[in-house]
mmCIF file of C-alpha atoms in Angstrom:
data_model
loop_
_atom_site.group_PDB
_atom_site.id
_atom_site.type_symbol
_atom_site.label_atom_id
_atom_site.label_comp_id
_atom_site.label_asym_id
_atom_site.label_seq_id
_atom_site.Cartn_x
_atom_site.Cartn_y
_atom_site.Cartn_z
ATOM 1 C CA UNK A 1 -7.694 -95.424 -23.845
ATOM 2 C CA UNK A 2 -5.971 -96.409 -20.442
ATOM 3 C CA UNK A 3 -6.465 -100.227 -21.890
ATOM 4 C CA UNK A 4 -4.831 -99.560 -25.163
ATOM 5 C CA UNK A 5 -1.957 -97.921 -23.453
ATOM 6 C CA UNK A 6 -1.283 -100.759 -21.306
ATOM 7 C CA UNK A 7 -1.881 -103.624 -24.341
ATOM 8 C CA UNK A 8 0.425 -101.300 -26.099
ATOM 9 C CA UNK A 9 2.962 -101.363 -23.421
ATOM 10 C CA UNK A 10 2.781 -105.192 -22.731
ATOM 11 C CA UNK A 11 3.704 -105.507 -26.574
ATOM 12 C CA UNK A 12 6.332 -103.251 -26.422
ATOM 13 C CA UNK A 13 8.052 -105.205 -23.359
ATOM 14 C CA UNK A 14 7.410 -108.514 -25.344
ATOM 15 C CA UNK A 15 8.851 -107.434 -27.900
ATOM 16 C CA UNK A 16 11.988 -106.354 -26.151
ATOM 17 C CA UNK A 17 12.081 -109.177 -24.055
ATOM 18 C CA UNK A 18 12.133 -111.243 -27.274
ATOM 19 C CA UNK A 19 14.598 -108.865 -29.012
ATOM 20 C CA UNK A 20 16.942 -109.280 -25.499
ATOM 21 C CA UNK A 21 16.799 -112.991 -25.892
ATOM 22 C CA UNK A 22 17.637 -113.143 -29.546
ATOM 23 C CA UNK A 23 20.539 -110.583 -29.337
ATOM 24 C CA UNK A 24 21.895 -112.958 -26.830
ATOM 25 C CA UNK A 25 21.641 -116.187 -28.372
ATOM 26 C CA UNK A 26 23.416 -114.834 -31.361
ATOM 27 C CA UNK A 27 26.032 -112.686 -29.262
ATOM 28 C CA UNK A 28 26.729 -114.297 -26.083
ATOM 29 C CA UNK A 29 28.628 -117.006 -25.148
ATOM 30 C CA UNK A 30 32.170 -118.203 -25.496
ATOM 31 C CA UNK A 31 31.975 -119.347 -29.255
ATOM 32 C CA UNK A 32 31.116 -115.750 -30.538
ATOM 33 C CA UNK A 33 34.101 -114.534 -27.995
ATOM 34 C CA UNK A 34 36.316 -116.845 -29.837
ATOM 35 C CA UNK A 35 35.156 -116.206 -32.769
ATOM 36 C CA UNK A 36 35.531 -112.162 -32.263
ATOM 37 C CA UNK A 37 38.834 -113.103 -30.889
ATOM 38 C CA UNK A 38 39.916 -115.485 -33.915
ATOM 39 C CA UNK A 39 38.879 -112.138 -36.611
ATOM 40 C CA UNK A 40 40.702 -109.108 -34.203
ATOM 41 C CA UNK A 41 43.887 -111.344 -33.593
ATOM 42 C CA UNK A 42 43.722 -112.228 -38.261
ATOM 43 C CA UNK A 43 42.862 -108.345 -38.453
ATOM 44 C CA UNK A 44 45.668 -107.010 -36.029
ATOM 45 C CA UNK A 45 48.254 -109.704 -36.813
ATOM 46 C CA UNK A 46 48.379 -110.109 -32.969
ATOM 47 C CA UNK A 47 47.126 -112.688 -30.387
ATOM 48 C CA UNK A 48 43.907 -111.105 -29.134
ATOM 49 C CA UNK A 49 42.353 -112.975 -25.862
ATOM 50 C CA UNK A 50 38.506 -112.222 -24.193
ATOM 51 C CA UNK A 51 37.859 -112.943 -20.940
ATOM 52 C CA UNK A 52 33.828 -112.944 -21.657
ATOM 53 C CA UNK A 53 31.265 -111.217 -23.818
ATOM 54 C CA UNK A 54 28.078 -110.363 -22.989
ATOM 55 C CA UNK A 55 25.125 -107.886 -24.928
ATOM 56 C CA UNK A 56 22.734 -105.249 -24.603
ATOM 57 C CA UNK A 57 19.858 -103.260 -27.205
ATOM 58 C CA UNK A 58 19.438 -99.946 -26.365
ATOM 59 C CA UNK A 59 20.289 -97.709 -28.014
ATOM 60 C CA UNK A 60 21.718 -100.119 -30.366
ATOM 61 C CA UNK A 61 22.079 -103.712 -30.619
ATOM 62 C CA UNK A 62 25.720 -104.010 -28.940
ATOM 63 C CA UNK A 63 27.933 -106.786 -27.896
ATOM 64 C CA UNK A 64 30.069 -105.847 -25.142
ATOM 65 C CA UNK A 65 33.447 -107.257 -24.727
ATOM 66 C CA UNK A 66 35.232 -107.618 -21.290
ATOM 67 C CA UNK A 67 39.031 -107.581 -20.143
ATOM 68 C CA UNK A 68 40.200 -107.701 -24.282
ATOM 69 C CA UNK A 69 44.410 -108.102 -24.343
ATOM 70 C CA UNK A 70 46.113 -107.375 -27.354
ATOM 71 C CA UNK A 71 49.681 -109.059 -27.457
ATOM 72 C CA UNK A 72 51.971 -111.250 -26.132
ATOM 73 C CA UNK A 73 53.086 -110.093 -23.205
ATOM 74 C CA UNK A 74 50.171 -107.458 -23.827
ATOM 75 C CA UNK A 75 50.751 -103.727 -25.111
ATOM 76 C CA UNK A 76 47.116 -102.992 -25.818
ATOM 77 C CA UNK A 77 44.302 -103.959 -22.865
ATOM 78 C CA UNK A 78 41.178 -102.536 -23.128
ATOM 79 C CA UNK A 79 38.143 -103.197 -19.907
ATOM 80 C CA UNK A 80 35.321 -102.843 -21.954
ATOM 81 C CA UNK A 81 34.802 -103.154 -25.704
ATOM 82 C CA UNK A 82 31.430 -101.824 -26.668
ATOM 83 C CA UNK A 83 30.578 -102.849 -30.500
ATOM 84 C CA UNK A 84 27.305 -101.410 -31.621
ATOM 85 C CA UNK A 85 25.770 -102.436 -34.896
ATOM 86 C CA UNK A 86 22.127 -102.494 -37.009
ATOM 87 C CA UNK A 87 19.722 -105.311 -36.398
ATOM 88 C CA UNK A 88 19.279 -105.959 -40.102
ATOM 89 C CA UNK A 89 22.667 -106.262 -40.388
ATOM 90 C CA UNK A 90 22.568 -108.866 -37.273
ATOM 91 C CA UNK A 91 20.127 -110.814 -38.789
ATOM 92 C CA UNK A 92 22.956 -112.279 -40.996
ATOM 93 C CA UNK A 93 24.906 -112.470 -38.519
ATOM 94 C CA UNK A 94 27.259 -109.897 -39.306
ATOM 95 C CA UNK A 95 28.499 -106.993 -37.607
ATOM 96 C CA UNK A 96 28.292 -103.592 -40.204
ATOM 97 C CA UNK A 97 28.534 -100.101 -40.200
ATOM 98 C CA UNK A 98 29.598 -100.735 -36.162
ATOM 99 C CA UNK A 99 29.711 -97.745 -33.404
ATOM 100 C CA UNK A 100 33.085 -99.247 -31.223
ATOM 101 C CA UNK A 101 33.875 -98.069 -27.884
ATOM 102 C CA UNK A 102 36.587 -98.710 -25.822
ATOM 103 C CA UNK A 103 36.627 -97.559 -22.147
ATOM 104 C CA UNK A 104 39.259 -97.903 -19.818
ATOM 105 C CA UNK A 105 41.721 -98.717 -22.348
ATOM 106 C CA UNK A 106 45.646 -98.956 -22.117
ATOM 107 C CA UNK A 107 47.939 -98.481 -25.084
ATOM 108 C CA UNK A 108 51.627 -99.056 -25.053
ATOM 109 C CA UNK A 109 53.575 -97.040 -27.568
ATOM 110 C CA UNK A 110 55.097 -97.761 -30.322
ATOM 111 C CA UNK A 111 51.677 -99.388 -31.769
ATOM 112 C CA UNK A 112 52.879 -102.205 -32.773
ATOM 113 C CA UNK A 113 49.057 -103.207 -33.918
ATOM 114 C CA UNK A 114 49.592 -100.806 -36.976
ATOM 115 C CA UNK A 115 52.255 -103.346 -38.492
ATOM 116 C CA UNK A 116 49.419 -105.809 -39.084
ATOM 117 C CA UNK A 117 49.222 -107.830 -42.414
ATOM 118 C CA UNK A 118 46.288 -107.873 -44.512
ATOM 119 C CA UNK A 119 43.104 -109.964 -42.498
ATOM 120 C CA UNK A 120 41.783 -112.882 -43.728
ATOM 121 C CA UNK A 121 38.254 -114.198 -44.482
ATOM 122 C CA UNK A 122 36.440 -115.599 -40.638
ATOM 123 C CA UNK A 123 36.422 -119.002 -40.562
ATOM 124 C CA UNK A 124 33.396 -121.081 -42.009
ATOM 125 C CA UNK A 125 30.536 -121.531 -39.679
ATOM 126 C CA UNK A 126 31.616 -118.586 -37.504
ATOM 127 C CA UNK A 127 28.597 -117.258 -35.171
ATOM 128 C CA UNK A 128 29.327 -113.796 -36.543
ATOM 129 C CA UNK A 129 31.577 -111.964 -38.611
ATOM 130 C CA UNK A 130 32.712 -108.336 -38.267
ATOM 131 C CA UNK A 131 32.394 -106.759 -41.363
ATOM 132 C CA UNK A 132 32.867 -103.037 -41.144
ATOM 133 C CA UNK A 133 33.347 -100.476 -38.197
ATOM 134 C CA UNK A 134 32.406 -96.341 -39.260
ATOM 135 C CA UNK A 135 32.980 -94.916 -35.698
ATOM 136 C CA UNK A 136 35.431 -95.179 -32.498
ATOM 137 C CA UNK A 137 35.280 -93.311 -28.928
ATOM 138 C CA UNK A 138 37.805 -94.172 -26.351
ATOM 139 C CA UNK A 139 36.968 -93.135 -23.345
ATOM 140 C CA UNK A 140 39.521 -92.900 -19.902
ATOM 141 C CA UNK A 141 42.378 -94.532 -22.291
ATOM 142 C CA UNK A 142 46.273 -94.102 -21.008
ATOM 143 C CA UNK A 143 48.445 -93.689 -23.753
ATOM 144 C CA UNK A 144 52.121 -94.709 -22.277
ATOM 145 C CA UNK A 145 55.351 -93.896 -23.797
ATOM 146 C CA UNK A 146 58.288 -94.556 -21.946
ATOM 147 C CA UNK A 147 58.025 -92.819 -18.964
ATOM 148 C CA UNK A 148 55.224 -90.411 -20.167
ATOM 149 C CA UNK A 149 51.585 -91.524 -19.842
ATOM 150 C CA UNK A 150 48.715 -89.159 -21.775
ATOM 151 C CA UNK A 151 45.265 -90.064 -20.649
ATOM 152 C CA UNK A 152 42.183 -88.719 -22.064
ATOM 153 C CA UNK A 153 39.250 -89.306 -24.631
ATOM 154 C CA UNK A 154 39.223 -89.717 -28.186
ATOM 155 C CA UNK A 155 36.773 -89.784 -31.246
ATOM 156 C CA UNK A 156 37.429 -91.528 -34.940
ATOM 157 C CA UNK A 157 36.117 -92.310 -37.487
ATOM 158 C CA UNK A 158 36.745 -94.820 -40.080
ATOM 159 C CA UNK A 159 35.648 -93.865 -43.761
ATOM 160 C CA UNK A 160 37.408 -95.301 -46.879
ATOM 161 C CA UNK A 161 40.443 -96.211 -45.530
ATOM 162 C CA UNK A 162 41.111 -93.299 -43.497
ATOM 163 C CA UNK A 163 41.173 -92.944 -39.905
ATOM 164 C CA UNK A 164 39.874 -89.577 -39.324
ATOM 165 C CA UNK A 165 40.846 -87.929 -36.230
ATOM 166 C CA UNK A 166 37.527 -86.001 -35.528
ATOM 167 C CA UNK A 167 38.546 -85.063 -31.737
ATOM 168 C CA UNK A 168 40.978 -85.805 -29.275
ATOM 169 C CA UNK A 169 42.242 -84.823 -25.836
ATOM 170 C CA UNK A 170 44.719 -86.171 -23.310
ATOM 171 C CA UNK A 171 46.572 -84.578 -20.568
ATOM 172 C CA UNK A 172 49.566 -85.513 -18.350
ATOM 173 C CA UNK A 173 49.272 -83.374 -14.870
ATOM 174 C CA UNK A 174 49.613 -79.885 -16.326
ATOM 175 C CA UNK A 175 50.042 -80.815 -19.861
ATOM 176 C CA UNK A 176 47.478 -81.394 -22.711
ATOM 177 C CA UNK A 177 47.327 -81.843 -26.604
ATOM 178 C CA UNK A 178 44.192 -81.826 -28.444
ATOM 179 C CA UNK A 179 44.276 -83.043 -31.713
ATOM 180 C CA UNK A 180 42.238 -83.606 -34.929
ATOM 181 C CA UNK A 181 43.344 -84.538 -38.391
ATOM 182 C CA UNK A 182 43.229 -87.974 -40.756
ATOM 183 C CA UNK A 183 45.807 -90.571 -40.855
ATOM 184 C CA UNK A 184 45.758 -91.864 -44.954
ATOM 185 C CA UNK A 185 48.274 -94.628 -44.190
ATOM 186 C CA UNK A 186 47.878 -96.775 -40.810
ATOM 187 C CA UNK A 187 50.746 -98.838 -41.722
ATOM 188 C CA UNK A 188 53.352 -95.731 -42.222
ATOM 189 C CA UNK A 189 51.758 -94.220 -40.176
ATOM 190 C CA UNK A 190 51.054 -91.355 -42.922
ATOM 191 C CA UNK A 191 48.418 -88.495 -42.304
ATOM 192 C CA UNK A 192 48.074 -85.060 -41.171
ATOM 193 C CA UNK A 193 47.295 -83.975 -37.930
ATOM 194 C CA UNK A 194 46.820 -80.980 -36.193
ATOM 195 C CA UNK A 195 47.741 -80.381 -32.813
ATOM 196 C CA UNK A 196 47.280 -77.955 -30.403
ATOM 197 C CA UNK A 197 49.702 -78.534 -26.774
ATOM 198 C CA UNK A 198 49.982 -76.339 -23.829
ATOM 199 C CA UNK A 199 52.353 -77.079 -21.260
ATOM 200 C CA UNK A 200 53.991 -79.496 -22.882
ATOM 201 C CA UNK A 201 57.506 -79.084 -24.062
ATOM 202 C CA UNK A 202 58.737 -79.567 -27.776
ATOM 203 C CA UNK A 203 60.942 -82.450 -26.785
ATOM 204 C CA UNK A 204 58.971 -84.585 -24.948
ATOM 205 C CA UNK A 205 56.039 -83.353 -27.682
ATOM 206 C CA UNK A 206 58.982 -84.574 -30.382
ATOM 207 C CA UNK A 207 59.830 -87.916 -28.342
ATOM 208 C CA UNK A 208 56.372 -88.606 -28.037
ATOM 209 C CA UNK A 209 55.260 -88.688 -31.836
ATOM 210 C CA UNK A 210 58.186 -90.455 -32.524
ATOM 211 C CA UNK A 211 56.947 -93.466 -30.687
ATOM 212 C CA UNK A 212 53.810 -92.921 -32.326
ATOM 213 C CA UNK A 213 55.512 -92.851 -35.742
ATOM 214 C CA UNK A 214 57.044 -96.249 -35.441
ATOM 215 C CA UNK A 215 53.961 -98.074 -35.288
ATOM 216 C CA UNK A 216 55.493 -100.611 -37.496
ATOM 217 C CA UNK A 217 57.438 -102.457 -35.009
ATOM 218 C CA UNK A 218 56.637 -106.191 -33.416
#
């Protein structure tokens, strides 16, 4: 039995040696950051720059973006960009049904990102293609508007062309707003949200959404 285990266990650590090595041919390296780049900057209708990419398996087969700067000069910086998707799907070379995750993230209000133009088809011959993205967790992001900065966590979810707000919660020194909701309308932005704010009064509450509300900007 103890020699079966061990076989057993050998295979196993082949197998995600070999798995590893795969994962990183198709992931790594600085044509699949351009690449990633190229689609985000067509997607966001922004310049989108990587300083390096790099990947991992467990849980989930994820590519893991570092230093990722949205803008120019940059309103949007994330640290690291964790994108999570199936091995079938990664097989083709594609990137499905994605788990994102963004830690460390800064965001500079109004989001301009959310005046984006329609994305276009990657280029031919790209060494992956993100295709679809269901879930998104930021996690230590800084929200900053004007003078105010909100930092916090966050989880979304994207499902037919709605963001849904399942939870978030951000805090300035005594302040905090939790919110949950759907936006219909990323563009407007249109949705409902609720909100729930302690400490916080209703103007800067009011001056706050406002920045938030004109998303459309460049």
């Amino acid at each position: 039995m103890r020699k079966i285990l061990l076989i057993a266990a050998a295979v196993v650590l082949v197998l995600a040696v070999g798995l590893f090595l795969w994962a990183r041919s198709v992931l790594a390296g600085d044509a699949v950051r351009d690449a990633v780049a190229a689609q985000l900057t067509s997607a966001l209708g922004q310049p989108v720059t990587i300083a390096s990419a790099g990947t991992s398996i467990f849980p989930r087969v994820t590519l893991t973006l570092h230093e990722v700067r949205i803008g120019t000069p940059a309103h949007t910086t994330v640290g690291r960009l964790h994108v999570g998707t199936a091995f079938g799907a990664l097989v083709s070379r594609r990137i499905e049904q994605a788990d994102v995750r963004l830690d460390n993230a800064r965001i500079e209000l109004p989001l301009r990102i959310f005046g984006a133009g329609p994305s276009s088809a990657p280029a031919a011959g790209a060494p992956v293609e993100i295709v679809s993205v269901d879930t998104i967790g930021l996690r230590d992001v800084q929200i900053v508007s004007g003078g105010r900065t909100l930092a916090g966590d966050a989880d979304l979810q994207w499902q037919n062309g709605r963001l849904i707000v399942r939870d978030v919660s951000l805090a300035a020194g005594e302040a905090r707003i939790a919110a949950k909701g759907e936006l219909t309308d990323l563009a407007g932005p249109k949705g409902k949200l609720e909100l729930d704010a302690n400490n916080l009064s209703l103007v800067e509450l009011a001056a706050f959404f406002s920045d938030f509300s004109s998303g459309v900007s460049t």
